[in-house]
């Protein structure tokens, strides 16, 4: 097997930025010429995060093949510029589901099915699947969610322990991310939590090879040495992950400390210089962008938890760099928007964005915000539910369909401009897809990448500079073609359609500086150095529109 494995665990507490740290290391190894893939193992019992509340778990990231995954996969894709799939994320729920399915099928031939070996074997199989195929990567980075010591994470750690001895040294490496807090009262850094955490990891049979210390400031060399001695790793195997204002600076910071070099040496990867020109260009772009700014209002209902719009946030940041301007986000709770307070809520904003979402709460506020953007000619970008709301708003206030709504919110309205399409041709599965109201919630979404044909001369086509694109979806409802003609007659342009013309993917309004809605989630494919064309065009328009001095 050519693939080398890097196992990343975390200790002390959660939210240390393990996903970004792992992705940054992946980016560096890629810059050194290795092909890299990543995998996230999540200890929770949900089969995937698709049904989880964004308030609890943050965004659900969708892969091209239609898997609903942990938001860390978004970091992996953005930092390493790879396209991941279903096999790059597994949960305890999924592993158990597979094991129980096998048990019911009789695959275990009557034996007692147990966590060890059956569940751990399934985990190992999942991890090793990354190394299969002709295009197996040089390095697979596997991140275990949660914190060492969590009961539910145990089977994963046991599986990794076994893999370590089976793969042998030089073929795998264990990196442990911990916290080194600074105690103001004592005026010093404290290494005890790290020592305990490494010991906790060791109690599962895994000796950390590299320790990555999250801390406020760079650690002095003698402290790193102390950690190395107490935690039984090489003196030069303790690194820091310092708090930074911009996460895209992390790969360069890791490199400056020599992290990629140490990992490459320990894994016996080919020696060579890392080509960091892209990362340097990006940071130069950020520096250039810092001179000007544009405010964008995001009108949604998950505004209290920024993680719920992670990819969206990043896509806006990327578009800012591309336009050499800083994008300042103003999160507006859609529940607060009324016809009377739009002027106040959106004062100073260059653009208004309504992101995706589920459920009726806050929808009327989103519609009011959209009406304001349309009437005041403020650049508007609607994504998924945001597009659906834009269609409803236009139907109600321009096309004379006062009862316009989505079937998601009203099953009885005669003006279901957004509805549950019963049958449509699925270009990804190459088959006709049939849906019904009663089909279970987890399985009826249109998920993953679908082709979209752009209308010549439209704003969308101009932004993309292409005739056909592929974008990722995650929604249940669609635009209702029965209303296409009446909306067109009133000026709406359907500028993106499925190749057979059956599904509306993008709508826009000519005669407005920039008013575009898309049924898909463009944010999933934005990259730091390759801002998504629609976001890029939206920010360009917002910047042009932005009130002076705002
Ligand atoms: N709730 C809408 C639907 O299911 C939109 C989903 C979304 O915005 N991701 O179609």
Coordinates of C-alpha atoms and ligand atoms in Angstrom, one line a residue:
X1 CA 0.0 0.0 0.0
X2 CA 1.5 3.3 -1.0
X3 CA -0.7 5.5 1.1
X4 CA 0.7 6.8 4.4
X5 CA -1.7 7.7 7.2
X6 CA -1.8 10.6 9.6
X7 CA -4.2 10.3 12.5
X8 CA -5.3 13.5 14.1
X9 CA -6.9 13.5 17.6
X10 CA -7.7 16.3 19.9
X11 CA -7.5 16.7 23.7
X12 CA -8.4 19.0 26.6
X13 CA -11.4 20.6 25.0
X14 CA -13.3 20.9 21.8
X15 CA -13.3 23.8 19.3
X16 CA -9.5 24.0 19.2
X17 CA -9.7 24.1 15.4
X18 CA -8.6 20.6 14.8
X19 CA -10.3 20.5 11.4
X20 CA -8.5 23.6 10.2
X21 CA -5.2 22.5 11.6
X22 CA -5.5 19.1 9.9
X23 CA -6.5 20.8 6.6
X24 CA -3.6 23.2 6.9
X25 CA -1.2 20.4 7.3
X26 CA -2.8 18.7 4.3
X27 CA -2.3 21.8 2.3
X28 CA 1.4 21.9 3.2
X29 CA 1.9 18.2 2.2
X30 CA 0.2 18.9 -1.0
X31 CA 2.4 21.9 -1.6
X32 CA 5.4 19.6 -1.1
X33 CA 4.1 17.5 -4.0
X34 CA 2.2 14.7 -2.3
X35 CA -1.3 13.8 -3.2
X36 CA -3.5 14.1 -0.1
X37 CA -7.0 13.0 0.9
X38 CA -8.7 13.5 4.2
X39 CA -11.4 11.8 6.3
X40 CA -13.4 12.8 9.3
X41 CA -14.6 10.2 11.8
X42 CA -17.5 11.5 13.9
X43 CA -18.4 9.6 17.1
X44 CA -22.1 10.6 17.2
X45 CA -24.8 8.1 16.4
X46 CA -26.6 10.0 13.6
X47 CA -25.9 8.2 10.4
X48 CA -24.9 11.5 8.8
X49 CA -25.3 15.1 10.0
X50 CA -28.1 15.7 7.4
X51 CA -30.9 15.6 10.0
X52 CA -29.0 17.6 12.7
X53 CA -30.0 21.1 13.7
X54 CA -27.5 23.6 12.4
X55 CA -27.7 25.4 15.8
X56 CA -26.1 22.3 17.4
X57 CA -23.8 21.1 14.7
X58 CA -23.2 23.9 12.3
X59 CA -23.5 23.7 8.6
X60 CA -24.1 20.4 6.7
X61 CA -21.5 20.3 4.0
X62 CA -22.6 18.6 0.8
X63 CA -20.1 16.7 -1.5
X64 CA -20.4 16.4 -5.2
X65 CA -21.7 12.8 -4.9
X66 CA -24.5 14.1 -2.7
X67 CA -23.3 13.1 0.8
X68 CA -24.4 15.3 3.7
X69 CA -21.2 15.6 5.8
X70 CA -19.5 17.3 8.6
X71 CA -18.5 20.9 8.0
X72 CA -14.8 20.0 8.5
X73 CA -15.0 18.5 5.0
X74 CA -15.6 22.1 3.8
X75 CA -12.3 23.1 5.4
X76 CA -10.5 20.1 3.8
X77 CA -11.9 21.1 0.3
X78 CA -11.0 24.7 0.7
X79 CA -7.5 24.3 2.1
X80 CA -6.4 21.4 0.0
X81 CA -8.4 22.2 -3.1
X82 CA -9.8 18.7 -3.5
X83 CA -13.2 17.3 -4.2
X84 CA -14.3 14.9 -1.5
X85 CA -17.0 12.3 -1.5
X86 CA -19.1 10.0 0.7
X87 CA -16.2 8.0 1.8
X88 CA -14.4 11.0 3.4
X89 CA -16.8 11.2 6.4
X90 CA -18.1 8.4 8.6
X91 CA -20.0 8.5 11.9
X92 CA -20.5 5.9 14.6
X93 CA -24.1 5.7 13.4
X94 CA -23.0 4.8 9.9
X95 CA -20.4 2.2 11.1
X96 CA -23.0 0.6 13.4
X97 CA -25.6 0.7 10.6
X98 CA -23.3 -1.3 8.4
X99 CA -22.4 -3.8 11.1
X100 CA -26.0 -4.3 12.0
X101 CA -27.0 -4.7 8.4
X102 CA -24.3 -7.3 8.0
X103 CA -25.5 -9.1 11.2
X104 CA -29.1 -9.2 9.9
X105 CA -27.9 -10.6 6.6
X106 CA -26.1 -13.4 8.5
X107 CA -22.6 -12.3 7.3
X108 CA -21.1 -13.0 10.7
X109 CA -22.1 -16.6 10.5
X110 CA -23.6 -16.9 13.9
X111 CA -20.8 -15.3 15.9
X112 CA -21.5 -12.8 18.7
X113 CA -21.2 -9.4 17.2
X114 CA -19.1 -7.1 19.3
X115 CA -17.5 -3.6 19.4
X116 CA -14.1 -5.4 19.2
X117 CA -13.5 -6.8 16.6
X118 CA -16.6 -6.2 14.5
X119 CA -17.1 -2.5 14.9
X120 CA -13.4 -1.8 15.0
X121 CA -12.9 -3.9 11.9
X122 CA -15.6 -1.9 10.1
X123 CA -13.8 1.4 11.2
X124 CA -10.5 0.0 9.9
X125 CA -12.1 -0.9 6.6
X126 CA -13.5 2.6 6.3
X127 CA -10.2 4.2 7.0
X128 CA -8.3 1.8 4.6
X129 CA -10.8 2.4 1.8
X130 CA -9.0 5.7 1.4
X131 CA -5.9 3.8 0.1
X132 CA -7.8 1.8 -2.5
X133 CA -7.8 2.3 -6.2
X134 CA -5.3 3.4 -8.8
X135 CA -5.6 7.0 -7.7
X136 CA -4.8 6.2 -4.1
X137 CA -3.2 9.3 -2.5
X138 CA 0.3 9.5 -1.0
X139 CA -1.1 10.7 2.3
X140 CA -4.5 10.2 4.0
X141 CA -5.2 12.4 7.0
X142 CA -7.8 11.0 9.3
X143 CA -9.3 13.3 11.9
X144 CA -11.2 11.8 14.8
X145 CA -14.0 14.1 16.0
X146 CA -14.5 14.9 19.7
X147 CA -12.0 14.9 22.5
X148 CA -9.8 12.0 23.7
X149 CA -11.5 10.4 26.7
X150 CA -15.0 10.6 25.3
X151 CA -16.7 7.3 25.7
X152 CA -18.2 7.3 22.2
X153 CA -14.8 7.9 20.6
X154 CA -13.2 4.8 22.1
X155 CA -13.9 2.4 19.2
X156 CA -12.3 4.8 16.8
X157 CA -9.2 5.1 18.9
X158 CA -9.0 1.4 19.3
X159 CA -9.3 0.9 15.5
X160 CA -6.5 3.5 15.0
X161 CA -4.3 1.8 17.6
X162 CA -4.7 -1.5 15.7
X163 CA -4.0 0.2 12.4
X164 CA -0.8 1.8 13.8
X165 CA 0.7 -1.6 14.6
X166 CA -0.6 -3.2 11.4
X167 CA 0.7 -0.5 9.1
X168 CA 4.0 -0.1 11.0
X169 CA 6.0 2.9 11.9
X170 CA 7.0 5.1 9.0
X171 CA 3.6 4.5 7.4
X172 CA 1.5 6.2 9.9
X173 CA 1.8 9.0 12.4
X174 CA -0.3 10.3 15.3
X175 CA -0.8 14.0 15.8
X176 CA -2.4 15.3 18.9
X177 CA -3.8 18.8 19.2
X178 CA -4.1 20.2 22.7
X179 CA -4.6 23.4 24.5
X180 CA -1.8 25.2 26.3
X181 CA -3.6 27.9 28.3
X182 CA -1.9 31.1 29.5
X183 CA -2.8 31.8 33.1
X184 CA -2.8 35.5 33.6
X185 CA -2.7 35.4 37.4
X186 CA 0.4 33.2 37.3
X187 CA 1.8 34.9 34.3
X188 CA 2.8 31.7 32.6
X189 CA 1.7 29.0 30.2
X190 CA 0.4 25.8 31.7
X191 CA 1.4 22.4 30.2
X192 CA -0.5 20.1 32.6
X193 CA -3.7 19.8 30.5
X194 CA -1.5 18.8 27.6
X195 CA 0.4 16.2 29.7
X196 CA -2.9 14.7 30.9
X197 CA -4.3 14.7 27.4
X198 CA -1.4 12.9 25.9
X199 CA -1.5 10.4 28.8
X200 CA -5.2 9.9 28.2
X201 CA -4.4 9.1 24.6
X202 CA -1.6 6.8 25.7
X203 CA -4.1 4.9 27.8
X204 CA -5.8 3.8 24.6
X205 CA -2.5 2.5 23.4
X206 CA -1.6 5.4 21.1
X207 CA 1.6 7.3 21.8
X208 CA 1.4 10.8 20.1
X209 CA 4.2 11.3 17.7
X210 CA 3.7 15.0 17.2
X211 CA 2.0 17.5 19.6
X212 CA 0.3 20.6 18.3
X213 CA -0.3 23.1 21.0
X214 CA -3.1 25.6 20.6
X215 CA -2.1 28.8 22.4
X216 CA -2.4 32.5 22.3
X217 CA 1.2 33.3 21.6
X218 CA 4.1 31.3 20.2
X219 CA 5.6 29.1 23.0
X220 CA 9.1 29.7 24.1
X221 CA 11.6 26.9 23.0
X222 CA 12.2 25.7 26.6
X223 CA 8.5 25.2 27.1
X224 CA 8.3 23.1 23.9
X225 CA 11.2 21.1 25.2
X226 CA 9.4 20.5 28.5
X227 CA 6.3 19.3 26.7
X228 CA 8.4 17.0 24.6
X229 CA 10.1 15.5 27.6
X230 CA 6.9 15.1 29.6
X231 CA 4.9 13.7 26.7
X232 CA 7.6 11.4 25.4
X233 CA 7.9 12.8 21.9
X234 CA 11.0 14.1 19.9
X235 CA 12.3 17.5 21.1
X236 CA 11.5 18.9 17.6
X237 CA 8.0 17.3 17.5
X238 CA 6.2 20.0 19.5
X239 CA 4.6 22.7 17.4
X240 CA 2.2 25.6 18.1
X241 CA -1.0 26.6 16.6
X242 CA -1.3 30.2 17.6
X243 CA -4.5 32.1 17.6
X244 CA -4.7 34.0 14.3
X245 CA -7.1 36.6 12.9
X246 CA -7.2 34.9 9.5
X247 CA -7.3 31.1 9.3
X248 CA -5.7 31.1 5.8
X249 CA -2.5 32.2 7.4
X250 CA -2.2 28.9 9.3
X251 CA -0.5 26.9 6.6
X252 CA 2.3 29.5 6.3
X253 CA 2.6 29.7 10.1
X254 CA 2.9 25.9 10.4
X255 CA 5.5 25.9 7.6
X256 CA 7.5 28.6 9.3
X257 CA 7.8 26.3 12.4
X258 CA 8.8 23.3 10.3
X259 CA 5.7 21.1 10.8
X260 CA 5.5 19.8 7.3
X261 CA 9.2 19.1 7.2
X262 CA 9.0 17.0 10.4
X263 CA 5.9 15.1 9.2
X264 CA 7.5 14.4 5.9
X265 CA 10.6 13.1 7.6
X266 CA 8.7 10.9 10.0
X267 CA 6.5 9.5 7.2
X268 CA 9.5 9.2 4.9
X269 CA 7.8 11.2 2.2
X270 CA 10.1 12.5 -0.6
X271 CA 12.2 15.4 0.5
X272 CA 11.6 18.7 -1.3
X273 CA 10.7 22.3 -0.9
X274 CA 7.1 23.2 -0.4
X275 CA 5.7 25.5 -3.2
X276 CA 3.8 28.0 -1.1
X277 CA 3.4 30.6 -3.8
X278 CA -0.4 30.3 -3.8
X279 CA -0.7 30.8 -0.1
X280 CA 1.6 33.7 -0.2
X281 CA -0.4 35.2 -3.1
X282 CA -3.5 34.7 -1.0
X283 CA -2.1 36.5 2.0
X284 CA -0.9 39.3 -0.2
X285 CA -4.4 39.5 -1.5
X286 CA -5.8 39.8 2.0
X287 CA -3.3 42.6 2.8
X288 CA -4.3 44.5 -0.4
X289 CA -8.0 44.0 0.4
X290 CA -7.7 45.5 3.9
X291 CA -7.8 49.0 2.4
X292 CA -11.5 49.0 1.6
X293 CA -14.6 47.2 2.8
X294 CA -18.2 46.5 1.8
X295 CA -20.9 45.5 4.2
X296 CA -23.1 42.6 3.3
X297 CA -26.3 41.8 5.2
X298 CA -27.0 38.1 5.7
X299 CA -30.7 37.6 6.5
X300 CA -31.3 34.2 8.1
X301 CA -32.5 32.4 11.1
X302 CA -29.3 30.8 12.2
X303 CA -27.6 34.1 12.8
X304 CA -26.6 33.3 16.4
X305 CA -24.3 30.6 15.4
X306 CA -21.9 31.6 12.6
X307 CA -20.8 28.0 12.1
X308 CA -24.3 27.4 10.6
X309 CA -23.2 29.4 7.5
X310 CA -19.5 28.4 7.5
X311 CA -19.0 27.8 3.7
X312 CA -21.2 30.8 2.9
X313 CA -19.0 33.0 5.2
X314 CA -15.8 31.7 3.6
X315 CA -17.2 32.1 0.0
X316 CA -17.9 35.8 0.8
X317 CA -14.4 36.2 2.2
X318 CA -12.9 34.6 -1.0
X319 CA -15.0 36.9 -3.1
X320 CA -13.8 39.9 -1.1
X321 CA -10.1 39.0 -1.7
X322 CA -10.9 38.5 -5.4
X323 CA -12.4 42.0 -5.5
X324 CA -9.6 43.3 -3.3
X325 CA -12.0 44.4 -0.6
X326 CA -12.9 43.3 2.8
X327 CA -16.3 41.8 3.2
X328 CA -17.9 42.8 6.5
X329 CA -20.8 40.6 7.4
X330 CA -23.9 41.9 9.2
X331 CA -26.0 39.0 10.4
X332 CA -29.7 40.0 10.5
X333 CA -32.2 37.8 12.1
X334 CA -34.9 37.2 9.6
X335 CA -37.5 37.1 12.4
X336 CA -36.7 40.8 13.1
X337 CA -37.3 42.2 9.6
X338 CA -40.5 44.1 9.0
X339 CA -41.6 46.4 6.2
X340 CA -40.9 49.3 8.5
X341 CA -37.4 48.6 9.7
X342 CA -35.6 47.6 6.5
X343 CA -34.2 51.1 6.0
X344 CA -32.7 51.0 9.4
X345 CA -31.6 47.3 9.4
X346 CA -29.9 47.6 6.0
X347 CA -28.4 51.1 6.2
X348 CA -24.9 51.2 4.9
X349 CA -25.1 47.7 3.3
X350 CA -23.8 47.2 -0.2
X351 CA -25.7 44.0 -0.7
X352 CA -28.2 41.7 0.8
X353 CA -27.9 37.9 0.9
X354 CA -30.6 35.4 1.9
X355 CA -29.0 32.0 2.4
X356 CA -30.5 28.5 2.5
X357 CA -32.7 27.2 5.2
X358 CA -35.6 25.0 6.2
X359 CA -39.0 25.7 7.8
X360 CA -41.3 28.6 7.8
X361 CA -40.0 30.6 10.8
X362 CA -38.4 33.9 9.5
X363 CA -39.6 33.4 5.9
X364 CA -41.8 36.5 5.9
X365 CA -38.9 38.6 7.1
X366 CA -36.7 37.2 4.4
X367 CA -39.4 38.1 1.8
X368 CA -39.5 41.7 3.2
X369 CA -35.7 42.0 3.0
X370 CA -35.9 40.8 -0.6
X371 CA -38.6 43.2 -1.5
X372 CA -36.5 46.0 -0.1
X373 CA -33.5 44.9 -2.1
X374 CA -35.6 44.7 -5.3
X375 CA -37.3 48.0 -4.8
X376 CA -34.3 49.9 -3.6
X377 CA -32.1 48.3 -6.2
X378 CA -29.6 46.9 -3.7
X379 CA -27.6 44.0 -5.0
X380 CA -29.3 40.8 -3.9
X381 CA -28.1 37.2 -3.9
X382 CA -30.6 34.4 -2.9
X383 CA -29.3 30.9 -2.3
X384 CA -31.6 27.9 -2.3
X385 CA -34.4 29.0 0.2
X386 CA -33.2 32.5 -0.6
X387 CA -34.0 32.0 -4.3
X388 CA -37.3 30.4 -3.4
X389 CA -38.2 33.4 -1.3
X390 CA -37.2 35.7 -4.1
X391 CA -39.6 33.9 -6.5
X392 CA -42.4 34.1 -3.9
X393 CA -41.8 37.8 -3.3
X394 CA -41.8 38.6 -7.0
X395 CA -44.9 36.5 -7.6
X396 CA -46.8 38.3 -4.7
X397 CA -45.7 41.9 -5.4
X398 CA -45.0 42.1 -9.1
X399 CA -46.9 39.3 -10.9
X400 CA -50.2 39.7 -9.1
X401 CA -50.2 36.3 -7.2
X402 CA -50.9 37.5 -3.7
X403 CA -51.2 34.0 -2.3
X404 CA -47.8 32.9 -3.7
X405 CA -46.0 30.6 -1.4
X406 CA -43.9 27.4 -1.2
X407 CA -45.6 24.1 -0.6
X408 CA -43.2 23.8 2.3
X409 CA -45.1 26.5 4.1
X410 CA -48.6 26.3 2.7
X411 CA -50.1 23.1 1.3
X412 CA -53.4 24.8 0.4
X413 CA -52.4 27.9 -1.6
X414 CA -53.5 28.0 -5.2
X415 CA -50.2 29.8 -6.0
X416 CA -47.6 27.2 -5.2
X417 CA -44.7 28.8 -7.1
X418 CA -42.3 26.5 -5.2
X419 CA -43.5 23.0 -4.8
X420 CA -42.7 19.3 -4.3
X421 CA -42.0 18.1 -7.8
X422 CA -43.5 14.6 -8.2
X423 CA -41.3 13.3 -11.0
X424 CA -38.3 14.7 -12.7
X425 CA -35.3 13.5 -14.7
X426 CA -32.3 13.1 -12.4
X427 CA -29.2 13.9 -14.4
X428 CA -26.9 12.6 -11.8
X429 CA -28.5 9.2 -11.4
X430 CA -29.6 9.1 -15.0
X431 CA -33.1 8.0 -14.1
X432 CA -36.5 9.5 -13.4
X433 CA -36.8 10.4 -9.8
X434 CA -40.2 10.1 -8.2
X435 CA -41.1 11.8 -4.9
X436 CA -44.1 11.8 -2.6
X437 CA -45.0 13.8 0.5
X438 CA -44.9 10.8 2.6
X439 CA -41.4 9.7 1.7
X440 CA -39.2 9.9 4.8
X441 CA -37.4 13.2 5.5
X442 CA -33.9 11.9 5.3
X443 CA -34.2 10.6 1.8
X444 CA -36.1 13.0 -0.4
X445 CA -33.7 15.9 -0.9
X446 CA -32.1 16.6 -4.2
X447 CA -28.5 16.3 -3.1
X448 CA -25.1 16.8 -4.8
X449 CA -23.8 18.1 -8.1
X450 CA -26.2 18.6 -11.0
X451 CA -25.5 20.3 -14.4
X452 CA -27.0 23.7 -15.1
X453 CA -27.2 25.3 -18.5
X454 CA -26.8 29.0 -18.6
X455 CA -28.8 31.5 -20.7
X456 CA -26.7 33.5 -23.0
X457 CA -26.5 37.2 -22.2
X458 CA -27.7 36.7 -18.6
X459 CA -25.9 38.0 -15.5
X460 CA -25.3 34.4 -14.5
X461 CA -23.6 33.5 -17.8
X462 CA -21.5 36.7 -17.6
X463 CA -20.4 35.9 -14.1
X464 CA -19.4 32.3 -14.9
X465 CA -18.1 33.0 -18.4
X466 CA -19.3 29.5 -19.3
X467 CA -22.3 27.9 -21.0
X468 CA -22.8 25.0 -18.6
X469 CA -21.7 24.5 -15.0
X470 CA -22.1 22.0 -12.2
X471 CA -23.3 23.0 -8.8
X472 CA -24.2 21.2 -5.5
X473 CA -27.8 21.0 -4.2
X474 CA -29.5 20.3 -1.0
X475 CA -33.2 20.9 -1.1
X476 CA -36.6 19.2 -1.3
X477 CA -38.7 21.8 -3.2
X478 CA -38.4 23.1 -6.7
X479 CA -39.6 26.0 -8.8
X480 CA -43.1 25.2 -10.2
X481 CA -43.0 25.4 -14.0
X482 CA -46.7 26.1 -14.1
X483 CA -45.8 29.7 -13.1
X484 CA -42.8 30.1 -15.4
X485 CA -44.7 32.0 -18.1
X486 CA -46.5 34.4 -15.9
X487 CA -43.3 35.3 -14.0
X488 CA -41.4 35.7 -17.3
X489 CA -44.1 38.0 -18.6
X490 CA -43.5 40.2 -15.6
X491 CA -39.8 40.3 -16.2
X492 CA -38.2 37.4 -14.3
X493 CA -35.5 35.7 -16.3
X494 CA -34.7 32.0 -15.8
X495 CA -31.1 32.1 -16.6
X496 CA -30.0 28.6 -15.4
X497 CA -31.9 25.4 -16.2
X498 CA -31.3 21.7 -16.0
X499 CA -30.1 20.4 -19.4
X500 CA -33.6 19.2 -20.3
X501 CA -35.1 22.5 -19.2
X502 CA -37.2 20.9 -16.6
X503 CA -35.7 22.4 -13.4
X504 CA -35.1 26.1 -12.8
X505 CA -31.7 26.4 -11.3
X506 CA -31.1 30.2 -11.5
X507 CA -33.4 33.2 -11.8
X508 CA -32.5 36.9 -12.1
X509 CA -34.1 40.3 -12.7
X510 CA -32.8 42.5 -15.5
X511 CA -33.1 46.2 -14.9
X512 CA -31.7 45.8 -11.4
X513 CA -28.0 46.2 -10.6
X514 CA -27.7 42.6 -9.5
X515 CA -30.6 40.4 -8.4
X516 CA -29.8 36.7 -8.7
X517 CA -31.1 33.6 -7.0
X518 CA -29.9 30.1 -7.4
X519 CA -31.5 26.8 -6.3
X520 CA -28.1 25.3 -5.6
X521 CA -25.4 26.1 -3.0
X522 CA -22.5 27.8 -4.8
X523 CA -20.7 28.3 -1.5
X524 CA -19.6 24.7 -1.3
X525 CA -17.3 25.1 -4.3
X526 CA -15.7 28.4 -3.5
X527 CA -11.9 28.3 -2.9
X528 CA -9.7 30.9 -1.3
X529 CA -7.8 31.5 -4.5
X530 CA -10.7 30.7 -6.8
X531 CA -13.7 32.7 -5.5
X532 CA -17.0 31.4 -6.8
X533 CA -18.1 33.4 -9.9
X534 CA -21.5 34.3 -8.5
X535 CA -20.1 35.4 -5.2
X536 CA -17.4 37.4 -7.0
X537 CA -20.0 39.1 -9.2
X538 CA -22.3 39.8 -6.2
X539 CA -19.5 41.4 -4.2
X540 CA -18.4 43.4 -7.3
X541 CA -21.9 44.8 -7.7
X542 CA -22.3 45.4 -3.9
X543 CA -19.1 47.3 -3.9
X544 CA -20.2 49.5 -6.7
X545 CA -23.6 50.1 -5.1
X546 CA -22.2 50.6 -1.6
X547 CA -23.2 53.9 -0.1
X548 CA -20.2 56.2 0.0
X549 CA -18.5 56.4 3.4
X550 CA -20.3 53.3 4.7
Ligands
LIG1 N1 -36.3 24.4 2.4 C1 -36.1 24.5 1.0 C2 -36.2 23.1 0.3 O1 -36.3 22.1 1.0 C3 -34.7 25.1 0.8 C4 -33.6 24.2 1.3 C5 -32.3 25.0 1.3 O2 -32.3 26.2 1.4 N2 -31.2 24.3 1.4 O3 -36.4 23.1 -0.9

